[in-house]
């Protein structure tokens, strides 16, 4: 399949006519081509978005809502083909794409299409002096840049609120996983989204991403990706005074106290460690276990991990598919080697898996559990973003907290305990943007989402995203 950009409501080839190979990580083979767009394509997309802005922002919330609900319905109607495309692009089990990623993309549009119908801005009564109200208006062209791990889910998590709030958008999906963004453009055409309201430019970060961040007519940037890329974007955007939302990396702790429900924490921790091959920014990669529980937990955890089925993403029984690319596989294997150099013991996994037949060239890794490492080593401090976790014991609640908070990251944490006040104490003291107590990855879409420290700035989700994608204007009326 040869993909095209979606600019001004039409499919177009990149101006320079350059294309990149699109790899299927489950086989290691090329299966399509994507535009290797450049700054001129970004320029065209930005101009189309600028042109579309007055009419789109001038629609009533009800009119925008109707169109965006049709996009949501279009995703629902195409659910199976989107799930297949996402699995082929990314290597994730198709079952996961079908039950999590694609339904969530549909829900993102439905949520924001209806949120704008219920949003309100503030009015402050100043008595005889008058009153003060806040107008919240869309800003203009939003630049949305997303990563490869949850391709359509994170792409729509930005685009839906930006459009709902009345902005127009130029979006860049990851070059590694472009297929579902391409299919979304067809859905938008069929839903009657006016030309230029959403523009999708495919290509690399250095050519397309940077041109978008640097563009003077793009006043706001919403980015999800790695911390190093986020720092570069922040440096580029700061002198241009752009509004920025950065959702970055994580090194999330999972804290297991001996009074937690053993079976629930064991099965959920297997999932929170290895779902999507560990390539979810919210996966727990450092498991901290109360010492009295440690021997029982590690034995059961290793046993469950070994039983996970690594296989072709298309097979329904597969639990661990392929990691996203060869270079990412090499990076993860490099970290496993580093962990051993740092004194870590591989309790299970640690190697590449070579499947038979068509999948023999695919990028499969054994889910890996490492013990015996100190918290300050690189393995425990740097984001690996693969099916690799470390496990270590702790003695006291204070020690658990200090270990959990000891990295530069602050995205999420999970706490397992049946001690009510401890749960609240830990939730308050953990330096992260989201804490799960006795669960994982459960979240109401109305809540703000984001990290602290090197995991990002700003909050997405809920009405926070509508705040990000609008500018407040203060109006004071004297009576
Ligand atoms: P990257 O930072 O490499 O890339 C993210 C996106 O940015 C891609 O579309 C990429 O393009 C683009 N990009 C790269 N360089 C630039 C640049 N200089 N200017 C503008 N855009 C650029 O992240 P990954 O795609 O590798 O995704 C994995 C990372 O994302 C992990 O660190 C993970 O933790 C994080 N993440 C964070 C989440 C959160 O909510 N906090 C959620 C999900 C993931 P391309 O790759 O096409 O070249």
Coordinates of C-alpha atoms and ligand atoms in Angstrom, one line a residue:
X1 CA 0.0 0.0 0.0
X2 CA 1.3 3.4 -0.9
X3 CA 0.1 6.1 1.4
X4 CA -0.5 9.8 0.6
X5 CA -0.8 13.0 2.6
X6 CA -4.2 14.4 3.4
X7 CA -4.1 18.1 2.7
X8 CA -7.1 20.4 2.1
X9 CA -9.5 17.5 2.0
X10 CA -7.6 15.6 -0.7
X11 CA -5.0 12.8 -1.0
X12 CA -1.8 14.2 -2.4
X13 CA 1.7 12.9 -3.0
X14 CA 4.6 14.7 -1.2
X15 CA 5.9 17.6 -3.3
X16 CA 9.4 16.2 -3.7
X17 CA 8.0 12.8 -4.7
X18 CA 10.0 11.0 -2.0
X19 CA 8.7 7.9 -0.2
X20 CA 9.9 5.8 2.7
X21 CA 9.5 2.0 3.2
X22 CA 6.9 0.9 5.8
X23 CA 7.9 -2.2 7.6
X24 CA 5.8 -4.9 9.1
X25 CA 7.5 -5.7 12.4
X26 CA 5.8 -9.1 12.7
X27 CA 7.7 -10.3 9.6
X28 CA 10.5 -7.8 9.2
X29 CA 9.5 -7.2 5.6
X30 CA 8.5 -4.0 3.7
X31 CA 4.8 -3.9 3.1
X32 CA 4.1 -0.4 1.9
X33 CA 5.4 3.1 1.3
X34 CA 4.7 6.3 3.1
X35 CA 5.4 9.9 2.0
X36 CA 8.8 11.3 3.1
X37 CA 7.3 14.8 3.2
X38 CA 9.3 17.9 3.8
X39 CA 8.8 21.6 4.9
X40 CA 7.0 22.4 1.6
X41 CA 4.3 19.9 2.3
X42 CA 3.9 21.2 5.9
X43 CA 3.6 24.7 4.4
X44 CA 0.8 23.6 2.1
X45 CA -1.0 21.9 5.0
X46 CA -0.6 24.9 7.3
X47 CA -2.0 27.2 4.6
X48 CA -5.0 24.9 4.1
X49 CA -5.6 24.8 7.8
X50 CA -5.3 28.6 8.1
X51 CA -7.9 29.0 5.3
X52 CA -10.3 26.6 6.9
X53 CA -10.0 28.2 10.4
X54 CA -12.6 31.1 10.1
X55 CA -15.4 28.9 8.9
X56 CA -14.7 25.9 11.2
X57 CA -14.3 28.1 14.3
X58 CA -17.4 30.0 13.3
X59 CA -19.6 26.9 13.4
X60 CA -21.7 26.4 16.5
X61 CA -20.6 23.7 19.0
X62 CA -23.6 21.7 17.9
X63 CA -22.6 21.7 14.2
X64 CA -19.0 20.7 15.0
X65 CA -20.3 18.1 17.4
X66 CA -22.5 16.5 14.6
X67 CA -19.5 16.2 12.3
X68 CA -17.2 14.8 14.9
X69 CA -19.7 12.3 16.0
X70 CA -19.9 11.0 12.4
X71 CA -16.1 10.6 12.5
X72 CA -16.5 8.6 15.7
X73 CA -19.2 6.4 14.0
X74 CA -16.9 6.0 11.0
X75 CA -14.2 4.6 13.3
X76 CA -16.7 2.2 14.8
X77 CA -17.8 1.1 11.3
X78 CA -14.2 0.5 10.3
X79 CA -13.1 -1.1 13.6
X80 CA -11.9 -4.4 12.2
X81 CA -9.9 -3.0 9.3
X82 CA -8.4 -0.3 11.5
X83 CA -7.4 -3.0 14.1
X84 CA -5.8 -5.1 11.4
X85 CA -3.9 -2.1 10.0
X86 CA -2.7 -1.0 13.4
X87 CA -1.5 -4.5 14.2
X88 CA 0.4 -4.8 11.0
X89 CA 2.0 -1.4 11.4
X90 CA 2.9 -1.8 15.0
X91 CA 3.3 -5.5 15.7
X92 CA 0.8 -5.5 18.6
X93 CA -1.7 -8.4 19.0
X94 CA -4.7 -7.6 16.8
X95 CA -6.9 -8.5 19.7
X96 CA -5.4 -5.6 21.7
X97 CA -5.9 -3.2 18.8
X98 CA -9.5 -4.4 18.4
X99 CA -10.4 -4.2 22.1
X100 CA -8.4 -1.2 23.3
X101 CA -6.7 1.0 20.8
X102 CA -9.4 1.4 18.2
X103 CA -12.4 1.6 20.5
X104 CA -10.5 4.3 22.5
X105 CA -9.9 6.3 19.3
X106 CA -13.7 6.1 18.6
X107 CA -14.4 7.2 22.2
X108 CA -11.9 10.1 21.9
X109 CA -14.0 11.6 19.1
X110 CA -17.3 10.9 20.8
X111 CA -16.1 12.3 24.1
X112 CA -14.9 15.6 22.7
X113 CA -17.9 15.9 20.3
X114 CA -20.2 15.9 23.3
X115 CA -17.9 17.6 25.8
X116 CA -18.1 20.8 23.8
X117 CA -21.9 20.7 24.2
X118 CA -21.5 20.9 28.0
X119 CA -18.5 23.1 28.4
X120 CA -19.0 26.5 30.1
X121 CA -16.8 29.4 30.9
X122 CA -16.7 31.4 34.1
X123 CA -18.7 34.5 35.1
X124 CA -17.8 36.4 38.2
X125 CA -20.4 38.8 39.8
X126 CA -18.6 41.9 41.3
X127 CA -21.8 43.3 42.7
X128 CA -22.4 47.0 41.9
X129 CA -19.0 47.3 40.2
X130 CA -20.2 45.0 37.4
X131 CA -19.2 41.5 36.3
X132 CA -16.3 39.7 34.7
X133 CA -16.5 36.8 32.3
X134 CA -14.0 34.7 30.5
X135 CA -14.4 34.0 26.8
X136 CA -12.7 30.9 25.6
X137 CA -12.0 31.0 21.9
X138 CA -10.1 28.6 19.6
X139 CA -6.6 29.7 18.8
X140 CA -5.9 28.8 15.1
X141 CA -3.8 26.0 13.6
X142 CA -2.8 23.3 16.1
X143 CA 0.3 21.1 15.4
X144 CA -0.3 17.6 16.7
X145 CA 2.7 15.1 16.8
X146 CA 2.2 11.6 18.0
X147 CA 4.3 8.4 18.6
X148 CA 4.1 4.9 17.4
X149 CA 3.1 2.9 20.5
X150 CA -0.7 3.6 20.5
X151 CA -0.9 5.1 17.0
X152 CA -4.6 5.9 16.5
X153 CA -5.4 6.2 20.1
X154 CA -2.8 9.0 20.8
X155 CA -3.3 10.6 17.4
X156 CA -7.0 11.1 18.1
X157 CA -6.4 12.0 21.7
X158 CA -4.9 15.3 20.4
X159 CA -6.9 15.8 17.2
X160 CA -10.4 15.3 18.7
X161 CA -10.1 18.1 21.4
X162 CA -8.3 20.4 19.0
X163 CA -11.0 20.2 16.4
X164 CA -13.9 20.1 18.9
X165 CA -12.6 23.4 20.4
X166 CA -12.7 25.0 17.0
X167 CA -9.1 24.9 15.9
X168 CA -7.9 23.4 12.6
X169 CA -5.1 20.9 12.7
X170 CA -1.9 19.8 10.9
X171 CA -1.0 16.4 12.3
X172 CA 2.0 14.2 12.0
X173 CA 1.7 10.5 13.0
X174 CA 4.9 8.5 13.6
X175 CA 6.6 7.5 10.4
X176 CA 6.8 4.0 11.9
X177 CA 3.1 3.6 12.2
X178 CA 1.2 5.7 9.6
X179 CA -1.5 3.3 8.4
X180 CA -4.4 4.1 10.8
X181 CA -3.8 7.9 10.4
X182 CA -4.1 7.4 6.7
X183 CA -7.4 5.4 7.1
X184 CA -8.7 8.1 9.5
X185 CA -8.4 10.7 6.7
X186 CA -10.8 8.6 4.5
X187 CA -13.2 8.4 7.5
X188 CA -13.0 12.2 7.9
X189 CA -13.8 12.7 4.2
X190 CA -16.8 10.5 4.4
X191 CA -18.0 12.2 7.6
X192 CA -18.1 15.5 5.8
X193 CA -15.2 17.2 7.7
X194 CA -14.7 20.3 5.6
X195 CA -11.4 20.5 3.5
X196 CA -8.4 21.9 5.4
X197 CA -9.9 21.4 8.9
X198 CA -7.7 18.3 9.5
X199 CA -4.5 17.8 7.5
X200 CA -2.2 14.8 7.9
X201 CA 1.4 15.0 6.7
X202 CA 3.4 11.8 6.8
X203 CA 7.2 11.7 7.2
X204 CA 10.0 11.9 9.7
X205 CA 10.5 14.0 12.8
X206 CA 13.4 16.0 11.6
X207 CA 11.7 17.0 8.3
X208 CA 8.0 17.2 9.0
X209 CA 7.9 17.5 12.9
X210 CA 10.5 20.2 13.0
X211 CA 9.0 22.2 10.2
X212 CA 5.6 22.1 12.0
X213 CA 7.1 23.2 15.4
X214 CA 9.1 26.0 13.7
X215 CA 6.2 27.3 11.6
X216 CA 5.2 30.8 12.6
X217 CA 1.5 30.2 11.8
X218 CA 1.2 27.3 14.2
X219 CA 0.7 28.9 17.6
X220 CA 0.2 25.7 19.6
X221 CA 1.9 22.3 19.6
X222 CA 0.6 19.1 21.3
X223 CA 3.3 16.5 21.4
X224 CA 3.5 13.0 22.8
X225 CA 6.8 11.1 22.5
X226 CA 10.2 10.7 24.1
X227 CA 11.7 13.1 26.6
X228 CA 14.7 14.0 24.5
X229 CA 12.5 14.9 21.5
X230 CA 10.2 16.9 23.9
X231 CA 13.2 18.9 25.2
X232 CA 14.2 19.7 21.6
X233 CA 10.7 20.8 20.7
X234 CA 10.5 22.9 23.9
X235 CA 13.8 24.7 23.0
X236 CA 12.6 25.3 19.4
X237 CA 9.1 26.5 20.5
X238 CA 10.1 28.7 23.5
X239 CA 11.4 31.7 21.5
X240 CA 8.3 31.6 19.4
X241 CA 6.1 31.7 22.5
X242 CA 4.0 28.8 21.4
X243 CA 1.6 27.1 23.7
X244 CA 3.0 23.7 24.4
X245 CA 1.7 20.4 25.8
X246 CA 4.4 17.7 26.2
X247 CA 3.5 14.1 27.2
X248 CA 6.9 12.4 27.5
X249 CA 8.6 9.2 28.8
X250 CA 8.1 7.3 32.0
X251 CA 9.8 4.8 34.3
X252 CA 6.8 3.9 36.4
X253 CA 7.0 2.2 39.7
X254 CA 4.6 -0.6 40.8
X255 CA 4.5 -0.9 44.6
X256 CA 3.4 -4.2 46.1
X257 CA 2.6 -4.3 49.8
X258 CA 2.2 -7.6 51.5
X259 CA -1.4 -6.8 52.5
X260 CA -2.5 -6.5 48.8
X261 CA -4.8 -9.0 47.2
X262 CA -2.2 -11.5 45.9
X263 CA -4.0 -12.9 42.9
X264 CA -5.3 -9.5 41.7
X265 CA -1.9 -7.8 42.0
X266 CA -0.1 -10.7 40.4
X267 CA -2.3 -10.9 37.3
X268 CA -2.6 -7.2 36.9
X269 CA 1.2 -6.7 37.3
X270 CA 1.9 -9.2 34.5
X271 CA -0.4 -7.1 32.3
X272 CA 0.9 -3.7 33.5
X273 CA 4.5 -4.9 32.8
X274 CA 4.0 -6.5 29.4
X275 CA 0.9 -5.2 27.7
X276 CA 1.7 -4.1 24.2
X277 CA 5.2 -5.6 24.6
X278 CA 5.8 -3.1 27.5
X279 CA 5.5 -0.3 25.0
X280 CA 2.9 1.8 26.8
X281 CA 4.1 4.9 28.5
X282 CA 2.1 3.8 31.5
X283 CA 3.5 0.3 31.9
X284 CA 5.2 -0.3 35.2
X285 CA 8.9 -1.1 34.6
X286 CA 10.2 -1.0 38.2
X287 CA 8.4 -3.4 40.5
X288 CA 9.0 -2.8 44.2
X289 CA 7.9 -5.6 46.6
X290 CA 7.6 -5.6 50.4
X291 CA 10.3 -8.0 51.6
X292 CA 8.0 -10.5 53.4
X293 CA 6.1 -10.9 50.1
X294 CA 9.1 -10.9 47.8
X295 CA 9.9 -14.7 47.6
X296 CA 6.3 -15.7 47.0
X297 CA 5.7 -12.9 44.5
X298 CA 8.9 -13.4 42.4
X299 CA 8.3 -17.1 42.0
X300 CA 4.7 -16.7 40.9
X301 CA 5.5 -13.7 38.7
X302 CA 8.3 -15.4 36.8
X303 CA 6.1 -18.5 36.3
X304 CA 3.3 -16.3 34.9
X305 CA 5.7 -14.4 32.7
X306 CA 7.2 -17.5 31.2
X307 CA 3.7 -18.7 30.4
X308 CA 3.0 -15.6 28.2
X309 CA 2.5 -16.6 24.6
X310 CA 4.8 -14.8 22.2
X311 CA 3.5 -15.1 18.6
X312 CA 2.2 -13.6 15.5
X313 CA 0.0 -10.5 16.2
X314 CA -2.7 -12.0 14.0
X315 CA -3.3 -15.0 16.1
X316 CA -6.0 -14.6 18.7
X317 CA -4.1 -16.5 21.4
X318 CA -1.0 -14.3 21.1
X319 CA -0.3 -12.2 24.3
X320 CA 3.1 -10.8 23.3
X321 CA 3.5 -9.6 19.7
X322 CA 6.5 -8.0 17.9
X323 CA 8.2 -4.9 19.1
X324 CA 7.8 -2.0 16.8
X325 CA 11.1 -2.1 14.8
X326 CA 14.5 -3.7 14.4
X327 CA 16.3 -0.7 15.9
X328 CA 13.9 -0.7 18.9
X329 CA 14.5 -4.4 19.4
X330 CA 18.3 -3.8 19.3
X331 CA 17.8 -1.0 21.8
X332 CA 15.9 -3.2 24.2
X333 CA 18.4 -6.1 23.9
X334 CA 21.2 -3.5 24.5
X335 CA 19.5 -2.6 27.8
X336 CA 19.2 -6.3 28.8
X337 CA 23.0 -6.7 28.2
X338 CA 23.6 -3.5 30.2
X339 CA 21.5 -4.9 33.1
X340 CA 23.8 -7.9 33.2
X341 CA 26.9 -5.7 33.2
X342 CA 25.4 -3.8 36.0
X343 CA 25.1 -7.0 38.1
X344 CA 21.5 -7.9 37.3
X345 CA 20.2 -11.4 37.2
X346 CA 17.9 -12.5 34.4
X347 CA 15.1 -14.3 36.2
X348 CA 13.4 -15.2 32.9
X349 CA 13.5 -14.1 29.3
X350 CA 16.3 -11.9 27.9
X351 CA 16.5 -13.1 24.4
X352 CA 15.1 -12.6 20.9
X353 CA 12.4 -15.1 19.9
X354 CA 12.6 -16.5 16.3
X355 CA 9.3 -17.7 15.1
X356 CA 8.8 -20.0 12.1
X357 CA 7.5 -19.4 8.6
X358 CA 6.6 -15.9 7.5
X359 CA 7.2 -14.5 11.0
X360 CA 10.8 -15.7 11.1
X361 CA 12.2 -12.2 10.4
X362 CA 9.9 -10.5 12.9
X363 CA 11.1 -8.6 15.9
X364 CA 10.0 -10.7 18.9
X365 CA 11.4 -10.6 22.4
X366 CA 10.9 -12.8 25.4
X367 CA 9.2 -10.9 28.3
X368 CA 12.1 -10.4 30.7
X369 CA 12.3 -10.1 34.5
X370 CA 15.5 -8.8 36.0
X371 CA 16.4 -8.9 39.7
X372 CA 19.4 -7.8 41.9
X373 CA 19.9 -4.3 40.6
X374 CA 20.3 -1.2 42.7
X375 CA 17.9 1.7 42.0
X376 CA 20.6 4.1 40.9
X377 CA 21.9 2.0 38.0
X378 CA 21.1 3.0 34.4
X379 CA 18.7 0.1 33.9
X380 CA 16.5 1.4 36.7
X381 CA 16.8 5.0 35.7
X382 CA 16.4 5.1 31.9
X383 CA 13.3 4.4 29.9
X384 CA 13.6 1.0 28.1
X385 CA 10.1 0.9 26.6
X386 CA 10.0 -2.8 26.0
X387 CA 9.0 -6.1 27.7
X388 CA 11.6 -5.7 30.4
X389 CA 11.0 -5.1 34.1
X390 CA 13.2 -5.1 37.2
X391 CA 12.0 -6.4 40.6
X392 CA 13.5 -5.4 44.0
X393 CA 12.5 -5.7 47.6
X394 CA 11.9 -2.9 50.1
X395 CA 11.5 -2.9 53.9
X396 CA 9.4 0.1 54.9
X397 CA 6.8 2.4 53.3
X398 CA 9.3 5.3 53.5
X399 CA 11.9 3.3 51.6
X400 CA 9.3 2.2 49.0
X401 CA 8.4 5.9 48.4
X402 CA 12.0 7.0 48.2
X403 CA 12.8 4.3 45.6
X404 CA 9.7 5.1 43.6
X405 CA 10.5 8.8 43.5
X406 CA 14.1 8.4 42.7
X407 CA 14.1 8.8 38.9
X408 CA 13.8 11.9 36.8
X409 CA 10.5 10.7 35.4
X410 CA 7.0 11.2 37.0
X411 CA 4.3 9.8 34.8
X412 CA 2.4 7.2 36.7
X413 CA 2.6 4.8 39.7
X414 CA 0.6 1.8 40.8
X415 CA 0.1 0.8 44.5
X416 CA -1.3 -2.5 45.7
X417 CA -2.4 -2.5 49.4
X418 CA -5.6 -3.0 51.4
X419 CA -4.4 -0.5 54.0
X420 CA -6.7 2.5 53.3
X421 CA -4.7 5.3 54.9
X422 CA -1.5 4.0 53.4
X423 CA -3.1 4.1 49.9
X424 CA -4.0 7.8 50.4
X425 CA -0.6 8.6 51.9
X426 CA 1.2 7.0 49.0
X427 CA -1.1 8.6 46.4
X428 CA -0.4 12.0 47.8
X429 CA 3.4 11.5 48.1
X430 CA 4.3 9.8 44.8
X431 CA 5.8 12.3 42.4
X432 CA 3.7 11.4 39.4
X433 CA 0.7 12.6 37.4
X434 CA -1.5 9.6 37.9
X435 CA -1.7 6.9 40.7
X436 CA -3.6 3.7 40.4
X437 CA -4.6 1.9 43.6
X438 CA -5.3 -1.8 43.3
X439 CA -5.9 -1.4 39.5
X440 CA -4.1 -0.3 36.4
X441 CA -5.0 1.7 33.2
X442 CA -8.4 2.5 34.5
X443 CA -9.3 6.1 33.8
X444 CA -12.3 8.3 33.4
X445 CA -11.9 10.3 30.2
X446 CA -13.1 13.4 32.1
X447 CA -9.9 13.5 34.3
X448 CA -6.8 15.5 33.4
X449 CA -3.9 13.4 32.2
X450 CA -0.1 14.0 32.1
X451 CA 3.2 13.7 33.9
X452 CA 5.5 15.7 36.1
X453 CA 9.3 16.1 36.2
X454 CA 10.8 14.9 32.9
X455 CA 7.5 13.1 32.0
X456 CA 6.1 16.3 30.6
X457 CA 4.3 19.6 31.1
X458 CA 0.7 20.5 30.7
X459 CA -2.3 18.2 31.0
X460 CA -4.4 16.5 28.3
X461 CA -7.7 14.8 28.7
X462 CA -11.1 15.9 29.9
X463 CA -11.9 19.5 29.9
X464 CA -8.2 20.3 30.5
X465 CA -7.6 19.6 26.8
X466 CA -10.4 22.0 25.8
X467 CA -8.6 24.6 28.0
X468 CA -5.3 23.9 26.2
X469 CA -6.8 24.3 22.8
X470 CA -8.5 27.6 23.6
X471 CA -7.2 30.9 24.8
X472 CA -9.1 32.6 27.7
X473 CA -10.0 36.3 27.2
X474 CA -11.1 38.3 30.2
X475 CA -13.9 40.7 29.7
X476 CA -14.9 43.1 32.4
X477 CA -18.3 45.0 32.2
X478 CA -19.1 47.9 34.4
X479 CA -22.7 48.4 35.4
Ligands
LIG1 P1 9.8 10.1 19.6 O1 10.0 11.2 20.5 O2 10.9 9.5 18.9 O3 8.8 10.5 18.4 C1 7.5 11.0 18.7 C2 7.0 11.8 17.5 O4 7.8 12.9 17.4 C3 7.1 11.0 16.2 O5 6.1 11.3 15.3 C4 8.5 11.5 15.7 O6 8.6 11.4 14.3 C5 8.4 13.0 16.1 N1 9.7 13.7 16.1 C6 10.9 13.1 16.2 N2 11.8 14.1 16.3 C7 11.1 15.3 16.2 C8 11.5 16.7 16.2 N3 12.8 17.1 16.3 N4 10.6 17.6 16.1 C9 9.3 17.3 16.0 N5 8.8 16.0 16.0 C10 9.8 15.0 16.1 O7 9.0 9.0 20.4 P2 8.6 7.5 19.9 O8 7.8 7.6 18.7 O9 9.8 6.7 19.9 O10 7.6 7.1 21.1 C11 8.0 6.5 22.3 C12 8.1 7.5 23.4 O11 6.8 8.2 23.6 C13 8.4 6.9 24.7 O12 9.4 7.7 25.4 C14 7.1 7.0 25.5 O13 7.2 7.0 26.9 C15 6.5 8.2 25.0 N6 5.1 8.2 25.2 C16 4.6 9.1 26.1 C17 3.2 9.1 26.4 C18 2.6 10.0 27.5 O14 1.4 10.1 27.5 N7 3.4 10.6 28.3 C19 2.3 8.2 25.7 C20 2.9 7.3 24.8 C21 4.3 7.4 24.5 P3 9.2 10.0 13.6 O15 9.3 9.0 14.6 O16 8.2 9.7 12.6 O17 10.5 10.4 13.0

